[in-house]
PDB file of C-alpha atoms in Angstrom:
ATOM      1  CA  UNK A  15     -17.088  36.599 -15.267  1.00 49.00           C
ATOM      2  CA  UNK A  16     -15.170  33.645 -15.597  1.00 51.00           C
ATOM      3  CA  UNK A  17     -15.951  31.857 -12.492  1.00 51.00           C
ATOM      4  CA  UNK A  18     -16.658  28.379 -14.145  1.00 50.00           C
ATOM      5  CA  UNK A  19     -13.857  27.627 -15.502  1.00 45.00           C
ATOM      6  CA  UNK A  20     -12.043  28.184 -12.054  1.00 42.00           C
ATOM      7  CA  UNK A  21     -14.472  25.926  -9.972  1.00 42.00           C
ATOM      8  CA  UNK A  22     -14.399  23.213 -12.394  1.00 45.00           C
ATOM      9  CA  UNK A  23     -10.590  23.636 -12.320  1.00 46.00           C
ATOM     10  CA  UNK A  24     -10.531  23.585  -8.663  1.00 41.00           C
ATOM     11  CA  UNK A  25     -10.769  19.857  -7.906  1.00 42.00           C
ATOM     12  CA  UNK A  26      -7.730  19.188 -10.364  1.00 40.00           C
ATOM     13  CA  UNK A  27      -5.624  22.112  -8.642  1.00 41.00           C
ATOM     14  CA  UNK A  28      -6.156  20.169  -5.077  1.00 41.00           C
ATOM     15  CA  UNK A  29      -5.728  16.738  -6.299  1.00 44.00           C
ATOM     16  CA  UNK A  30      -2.418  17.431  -8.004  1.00 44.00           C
ATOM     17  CA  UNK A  31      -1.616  19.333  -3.999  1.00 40.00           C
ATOM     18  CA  UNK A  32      -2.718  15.870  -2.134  1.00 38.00           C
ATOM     19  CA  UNK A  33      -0.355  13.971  -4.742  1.00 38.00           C
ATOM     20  CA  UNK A  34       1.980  16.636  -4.054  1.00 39.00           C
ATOM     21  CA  UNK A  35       2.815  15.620  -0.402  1.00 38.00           C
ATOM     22  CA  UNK A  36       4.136  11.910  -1.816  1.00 37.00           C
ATOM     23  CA  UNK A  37       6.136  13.677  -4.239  1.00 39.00           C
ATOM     24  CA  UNK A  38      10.264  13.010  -3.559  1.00 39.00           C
ATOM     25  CA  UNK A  39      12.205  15.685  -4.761  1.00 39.00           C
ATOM     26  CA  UNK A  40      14.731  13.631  -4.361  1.00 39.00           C
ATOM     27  CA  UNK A  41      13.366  11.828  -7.462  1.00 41.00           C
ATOM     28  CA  UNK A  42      14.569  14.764  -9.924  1.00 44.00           C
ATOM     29  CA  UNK A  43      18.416  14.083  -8.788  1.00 42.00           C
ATOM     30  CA  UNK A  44      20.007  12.876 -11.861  1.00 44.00           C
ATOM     31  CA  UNK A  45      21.448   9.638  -9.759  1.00 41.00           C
ATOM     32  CA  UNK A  46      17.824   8.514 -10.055  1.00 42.00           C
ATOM     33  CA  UNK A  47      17.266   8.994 -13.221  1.00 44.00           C
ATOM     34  CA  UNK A  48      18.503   5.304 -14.280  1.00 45.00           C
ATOM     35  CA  UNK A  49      17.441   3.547 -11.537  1.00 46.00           C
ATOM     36  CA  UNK A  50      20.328   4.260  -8.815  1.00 62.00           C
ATOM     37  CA  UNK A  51      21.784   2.151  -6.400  1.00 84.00           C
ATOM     38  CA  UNK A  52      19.700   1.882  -3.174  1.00 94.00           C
ATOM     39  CA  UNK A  53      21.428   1.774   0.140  1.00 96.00           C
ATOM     40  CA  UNK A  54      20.879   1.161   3.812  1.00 98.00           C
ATOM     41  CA  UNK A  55      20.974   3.748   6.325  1.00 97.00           C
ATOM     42  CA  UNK A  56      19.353   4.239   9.766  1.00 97.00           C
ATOM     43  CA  UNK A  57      16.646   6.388   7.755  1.00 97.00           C
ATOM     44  CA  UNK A  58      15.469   3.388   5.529  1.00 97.00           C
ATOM     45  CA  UNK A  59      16.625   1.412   2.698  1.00 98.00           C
ATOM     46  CA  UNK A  60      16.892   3.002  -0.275  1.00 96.00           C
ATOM     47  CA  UNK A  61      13.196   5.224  -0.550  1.00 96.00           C
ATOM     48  CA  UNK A  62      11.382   3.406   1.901  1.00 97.00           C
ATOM     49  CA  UNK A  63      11.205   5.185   5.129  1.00 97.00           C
ATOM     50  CA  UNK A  64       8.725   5.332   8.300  1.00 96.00           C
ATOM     51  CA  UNK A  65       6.216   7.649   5.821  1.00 96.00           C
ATOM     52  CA  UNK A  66       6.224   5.070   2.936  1.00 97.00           C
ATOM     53  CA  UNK A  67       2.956   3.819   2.302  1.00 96.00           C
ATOM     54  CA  UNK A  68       2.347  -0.200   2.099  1.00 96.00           C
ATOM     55  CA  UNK A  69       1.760  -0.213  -1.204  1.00 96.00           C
ATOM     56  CA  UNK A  70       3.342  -2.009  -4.300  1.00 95.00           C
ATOM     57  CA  UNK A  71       3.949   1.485  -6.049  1.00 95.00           C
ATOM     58  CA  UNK A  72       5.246   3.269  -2.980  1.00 96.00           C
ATOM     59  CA  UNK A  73       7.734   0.114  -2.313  1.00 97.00           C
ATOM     60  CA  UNK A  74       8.810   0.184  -6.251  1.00 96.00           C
ATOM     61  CA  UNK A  75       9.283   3.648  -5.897  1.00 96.00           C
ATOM     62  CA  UNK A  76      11.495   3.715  -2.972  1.00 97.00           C
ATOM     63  CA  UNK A  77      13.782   0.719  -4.500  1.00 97.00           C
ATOM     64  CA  UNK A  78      14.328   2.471  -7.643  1.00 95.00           C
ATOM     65  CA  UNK A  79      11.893   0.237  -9.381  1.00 95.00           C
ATOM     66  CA  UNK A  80      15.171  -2.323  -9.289  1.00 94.00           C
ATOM     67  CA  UNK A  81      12.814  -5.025  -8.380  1.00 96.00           C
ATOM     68  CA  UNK A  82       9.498  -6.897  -9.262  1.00 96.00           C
ATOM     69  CA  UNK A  83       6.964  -6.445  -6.523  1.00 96.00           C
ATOM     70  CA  UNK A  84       4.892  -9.740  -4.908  1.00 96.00           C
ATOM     71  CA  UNK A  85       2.253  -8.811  -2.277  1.00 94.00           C
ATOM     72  CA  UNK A  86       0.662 -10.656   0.580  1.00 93.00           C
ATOM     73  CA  UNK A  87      -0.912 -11.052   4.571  1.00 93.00           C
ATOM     74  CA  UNK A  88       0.483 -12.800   7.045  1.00 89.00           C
ATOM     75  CA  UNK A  89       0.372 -13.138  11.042  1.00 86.00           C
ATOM     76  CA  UNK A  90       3.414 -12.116  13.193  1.00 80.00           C
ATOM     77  CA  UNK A  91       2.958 -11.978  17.133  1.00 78.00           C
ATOM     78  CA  UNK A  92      -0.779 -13.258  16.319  1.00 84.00           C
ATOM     79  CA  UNK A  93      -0.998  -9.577  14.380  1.00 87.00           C
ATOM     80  CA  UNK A  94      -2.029  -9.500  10.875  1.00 91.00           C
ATOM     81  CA  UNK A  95       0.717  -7.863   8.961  1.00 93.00           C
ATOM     82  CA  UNK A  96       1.230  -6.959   4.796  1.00 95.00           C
ATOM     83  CA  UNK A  97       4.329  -7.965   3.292  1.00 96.00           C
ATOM     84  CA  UNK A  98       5.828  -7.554   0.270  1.00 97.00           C
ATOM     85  CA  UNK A  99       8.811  -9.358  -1.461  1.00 97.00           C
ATOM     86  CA  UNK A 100      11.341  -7.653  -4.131  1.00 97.00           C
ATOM     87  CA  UNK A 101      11.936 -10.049  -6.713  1.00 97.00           C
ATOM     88  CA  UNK A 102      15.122 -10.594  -9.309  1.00 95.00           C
ATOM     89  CA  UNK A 103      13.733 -13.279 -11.245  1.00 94.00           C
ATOM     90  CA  UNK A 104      12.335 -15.940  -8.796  1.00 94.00           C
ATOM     91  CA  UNK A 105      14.624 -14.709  -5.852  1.00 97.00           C
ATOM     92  CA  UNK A 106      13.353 -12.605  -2.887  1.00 97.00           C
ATOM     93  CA  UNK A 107      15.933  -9.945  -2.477  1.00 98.00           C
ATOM     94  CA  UNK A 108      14.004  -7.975  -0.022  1.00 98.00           C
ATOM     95  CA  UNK A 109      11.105  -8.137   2.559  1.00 97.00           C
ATOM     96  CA  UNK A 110       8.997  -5.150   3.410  1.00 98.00           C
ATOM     97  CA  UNK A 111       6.737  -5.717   6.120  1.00 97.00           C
ATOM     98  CA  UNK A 112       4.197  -3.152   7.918  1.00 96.00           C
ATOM     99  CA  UNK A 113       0.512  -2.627   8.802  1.00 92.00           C
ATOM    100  CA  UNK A 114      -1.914  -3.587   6.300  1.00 91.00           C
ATOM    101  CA  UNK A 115      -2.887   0.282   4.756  1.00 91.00           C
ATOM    102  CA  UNK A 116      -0.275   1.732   6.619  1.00 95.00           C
ATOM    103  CA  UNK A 117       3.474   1.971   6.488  1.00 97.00           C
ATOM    104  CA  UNK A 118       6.372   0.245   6.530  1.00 97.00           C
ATOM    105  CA  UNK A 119       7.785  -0.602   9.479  1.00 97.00           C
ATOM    106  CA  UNK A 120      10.685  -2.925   8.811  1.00 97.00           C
ATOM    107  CA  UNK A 121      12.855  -4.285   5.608  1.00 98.00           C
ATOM    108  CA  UNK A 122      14.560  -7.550   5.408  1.00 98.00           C
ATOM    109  CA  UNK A 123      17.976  -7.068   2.873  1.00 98.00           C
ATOM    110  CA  UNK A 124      19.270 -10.337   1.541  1.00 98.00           C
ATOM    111  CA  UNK A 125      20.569  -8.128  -1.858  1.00 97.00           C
ATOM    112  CA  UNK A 126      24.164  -8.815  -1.778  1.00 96.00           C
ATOM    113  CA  UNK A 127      24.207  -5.800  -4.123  1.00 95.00           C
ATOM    114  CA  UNK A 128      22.816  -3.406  -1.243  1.00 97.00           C
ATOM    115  CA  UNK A 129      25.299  -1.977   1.228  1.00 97.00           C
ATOM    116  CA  UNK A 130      24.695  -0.259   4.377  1.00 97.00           C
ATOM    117  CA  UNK A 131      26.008   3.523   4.204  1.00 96.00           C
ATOM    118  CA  UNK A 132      29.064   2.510   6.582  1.00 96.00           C
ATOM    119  CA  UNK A 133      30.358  -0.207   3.840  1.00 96.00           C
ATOM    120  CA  UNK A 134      28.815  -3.273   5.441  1.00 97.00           C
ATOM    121  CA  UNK A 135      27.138  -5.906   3.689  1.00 97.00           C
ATOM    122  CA  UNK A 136      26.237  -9.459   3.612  1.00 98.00           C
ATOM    123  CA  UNK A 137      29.222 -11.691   4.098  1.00 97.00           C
ATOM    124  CA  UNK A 138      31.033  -8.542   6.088  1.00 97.00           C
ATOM    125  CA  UNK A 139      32.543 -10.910   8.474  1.00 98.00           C
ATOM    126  CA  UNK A 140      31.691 -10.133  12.737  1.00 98.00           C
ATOM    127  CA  UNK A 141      35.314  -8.803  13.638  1.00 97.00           C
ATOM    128  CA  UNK A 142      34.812  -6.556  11.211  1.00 97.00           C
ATOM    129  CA  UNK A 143      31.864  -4.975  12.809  1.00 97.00           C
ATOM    130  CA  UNK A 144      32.379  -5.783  16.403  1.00 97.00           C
ATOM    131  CA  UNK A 145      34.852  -6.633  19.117  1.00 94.00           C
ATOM    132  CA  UNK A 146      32.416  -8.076  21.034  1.00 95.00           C
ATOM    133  CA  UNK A 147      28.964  -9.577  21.298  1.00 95.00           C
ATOM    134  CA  UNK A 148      28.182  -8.294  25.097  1.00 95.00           C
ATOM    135  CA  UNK A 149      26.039  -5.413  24.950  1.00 94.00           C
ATOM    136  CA  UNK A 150      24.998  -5.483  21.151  1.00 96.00           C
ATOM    137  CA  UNK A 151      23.643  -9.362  20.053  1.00 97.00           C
ATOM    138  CA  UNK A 152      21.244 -11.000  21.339  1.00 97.00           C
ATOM    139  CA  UNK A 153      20.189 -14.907  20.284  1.00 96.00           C
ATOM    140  CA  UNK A 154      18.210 -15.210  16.524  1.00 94.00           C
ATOM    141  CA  UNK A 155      14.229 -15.369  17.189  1.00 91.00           C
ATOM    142  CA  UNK A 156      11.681 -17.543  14.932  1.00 88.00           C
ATOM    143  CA  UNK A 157      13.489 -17.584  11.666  1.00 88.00           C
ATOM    144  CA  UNK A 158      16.628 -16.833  12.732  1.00 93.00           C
ATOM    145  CA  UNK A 159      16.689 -19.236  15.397  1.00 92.00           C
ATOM    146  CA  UNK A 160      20.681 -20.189  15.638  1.00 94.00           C
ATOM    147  CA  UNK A 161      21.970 -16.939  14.044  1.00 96.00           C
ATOM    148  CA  UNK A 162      22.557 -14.006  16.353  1.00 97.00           C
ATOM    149  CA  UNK A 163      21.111 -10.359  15.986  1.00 98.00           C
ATOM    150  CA  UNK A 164      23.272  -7.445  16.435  1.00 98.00           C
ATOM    151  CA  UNK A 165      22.398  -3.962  16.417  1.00 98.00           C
ATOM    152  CA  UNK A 166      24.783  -1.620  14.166  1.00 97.00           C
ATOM    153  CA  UNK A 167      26.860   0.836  16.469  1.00 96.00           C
ATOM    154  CA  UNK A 168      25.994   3.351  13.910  1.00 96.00           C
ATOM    155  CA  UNK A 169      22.169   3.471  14.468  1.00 97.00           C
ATOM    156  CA  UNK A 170      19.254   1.280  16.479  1.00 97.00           C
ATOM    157  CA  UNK A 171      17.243   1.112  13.566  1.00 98.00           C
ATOM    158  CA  UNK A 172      19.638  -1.112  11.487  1.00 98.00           C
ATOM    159  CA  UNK A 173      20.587  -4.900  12.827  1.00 98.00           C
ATOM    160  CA  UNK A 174      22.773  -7.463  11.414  1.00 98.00           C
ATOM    161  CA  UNK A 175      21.910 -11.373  10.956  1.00 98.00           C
ATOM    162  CA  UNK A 176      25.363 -13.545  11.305  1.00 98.00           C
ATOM    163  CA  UNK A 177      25.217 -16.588  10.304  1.00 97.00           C
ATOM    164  CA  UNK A 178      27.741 -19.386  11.139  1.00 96.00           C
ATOM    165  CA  UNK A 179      28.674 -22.832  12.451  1.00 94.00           C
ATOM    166  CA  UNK A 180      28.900 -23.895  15.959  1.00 92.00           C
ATOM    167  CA  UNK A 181      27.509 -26.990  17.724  1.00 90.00           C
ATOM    168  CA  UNK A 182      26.567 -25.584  20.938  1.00 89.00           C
ATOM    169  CA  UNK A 183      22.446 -24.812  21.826  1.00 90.00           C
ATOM    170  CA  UNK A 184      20.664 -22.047  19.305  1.00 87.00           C
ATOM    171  CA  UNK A 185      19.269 -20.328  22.379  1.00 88.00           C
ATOM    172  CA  UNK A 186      22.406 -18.682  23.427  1.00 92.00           C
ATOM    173  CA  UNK A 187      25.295 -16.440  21.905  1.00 95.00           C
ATOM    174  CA  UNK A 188      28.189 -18.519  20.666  1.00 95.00           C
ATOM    175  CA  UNK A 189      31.464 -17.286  22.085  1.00 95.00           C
ATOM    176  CA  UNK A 190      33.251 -14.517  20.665  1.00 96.00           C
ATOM    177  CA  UNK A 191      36.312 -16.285  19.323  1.00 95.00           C
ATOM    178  CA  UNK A 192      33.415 -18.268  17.103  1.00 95.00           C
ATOM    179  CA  UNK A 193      31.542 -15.230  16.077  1.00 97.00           C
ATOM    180  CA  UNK A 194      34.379 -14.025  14.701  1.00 95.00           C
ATOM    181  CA  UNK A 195      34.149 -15.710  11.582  1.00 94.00           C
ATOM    182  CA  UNK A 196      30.695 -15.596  11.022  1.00 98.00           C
ATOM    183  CA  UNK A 197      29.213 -13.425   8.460  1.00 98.00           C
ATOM    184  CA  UNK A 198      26.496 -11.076   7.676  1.00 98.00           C
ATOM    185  CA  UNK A 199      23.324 -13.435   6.291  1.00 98.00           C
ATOM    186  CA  UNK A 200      21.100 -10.948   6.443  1.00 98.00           C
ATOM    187  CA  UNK A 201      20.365  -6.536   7.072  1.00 98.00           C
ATOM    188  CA  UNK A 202      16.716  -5.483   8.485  1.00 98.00           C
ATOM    189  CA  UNK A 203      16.066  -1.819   8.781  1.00 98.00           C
ATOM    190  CA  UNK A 204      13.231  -0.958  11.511  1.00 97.00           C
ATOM    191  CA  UNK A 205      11.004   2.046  11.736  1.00 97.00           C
ATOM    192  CA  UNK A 206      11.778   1.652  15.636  1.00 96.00           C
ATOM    193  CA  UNK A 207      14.951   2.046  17.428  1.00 96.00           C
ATOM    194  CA  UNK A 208      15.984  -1.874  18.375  1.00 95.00           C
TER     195      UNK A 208
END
């Protein structure tokens, strides 16, 4: 009987299953074939979703392999998180960050290249996105300290970073005739709803 053959073939059968589950059909569309645009979306950006794994394969994967991958550990909230930056030469396009051996949890976009799947993108000016601040910004935190966050009226898992000038204090939300003419700096996606 040929019983061998099948238990030493076994192991191979449920490894390719296990690599299975990562496996994108989404991948054999021909619009990634040659490394399509990637876009942002209150699913993700690009790939990279709540069930992408923080790793530097699973990251280049998920951005079309568009960038060059830079790994690290840092502290956020006195939490240790992993981070990874997507590189076009020396500049950081994107910032993935997320538990370290688990997923990712939230991606910075400074790509002018990547849209949101609305049409917005970085230098999208505020009144083109909002009427109004009340009920939807809030003051920048850490970083951002003297920009203002807004979450996208399309989906709470996509903000906006404007940017601007105004002299008044960086703890509070200019007026809305100022916003006006500010303009997206940054996108962050975030595995939970903001």
């Amino acid at each position: 009987m040929n019983i061998r053959p099948l238990l030493l073939g076994l192991p191979l059968l449920l490894t390719g299953c296990s690599t299975l589950s990562n496996f994108s059909w989404s991948s054999l569309s021909p619009f990634n074939w040659f490394g399509g645009s990637v876009e942002v979306s209150g699913k993700g950006v690009g790939g990279i979703n709540v069930g992408t794994s923080m790793t530097e394969s699973a990251l280049g994967e998920g951005l079309n392999n568009n960038y060059r991958m830079r790994g690290g550990m840092a502290t956020s909230n006195g939490q240790i998180v992993a981070y990874y930056q997507a590189l076009d030469g020396d500049n950081v396009k994107l910032v993935i960050t997320g538990e370290p051996k688990g997923y990712a949890q939230r991606v910075d976009v400074m790509d002018p290249k990547i849209a949101t799947e609305w049409g917005s993108k970085l230098g999208t000016p505020f009144s083109e996105l909002f009427s109004k601040a009340y009920g939807a910004c809030k003051p920048g935190e850490g970083d951002e300290a003297g920009n203002v966050e807004c979450v996208a009226e399309q989906s709470r898992y996509v903000t906006y970073i404007f940017s601007g000038k105004w002299a008044g204090p960086q703890d509070i939300i200019p007026p809305d005739d100022t916003l006006r003419n500010w303009t997206v700096s940054k996108i962050i996606w975030h595995a939970k709803a903001q």
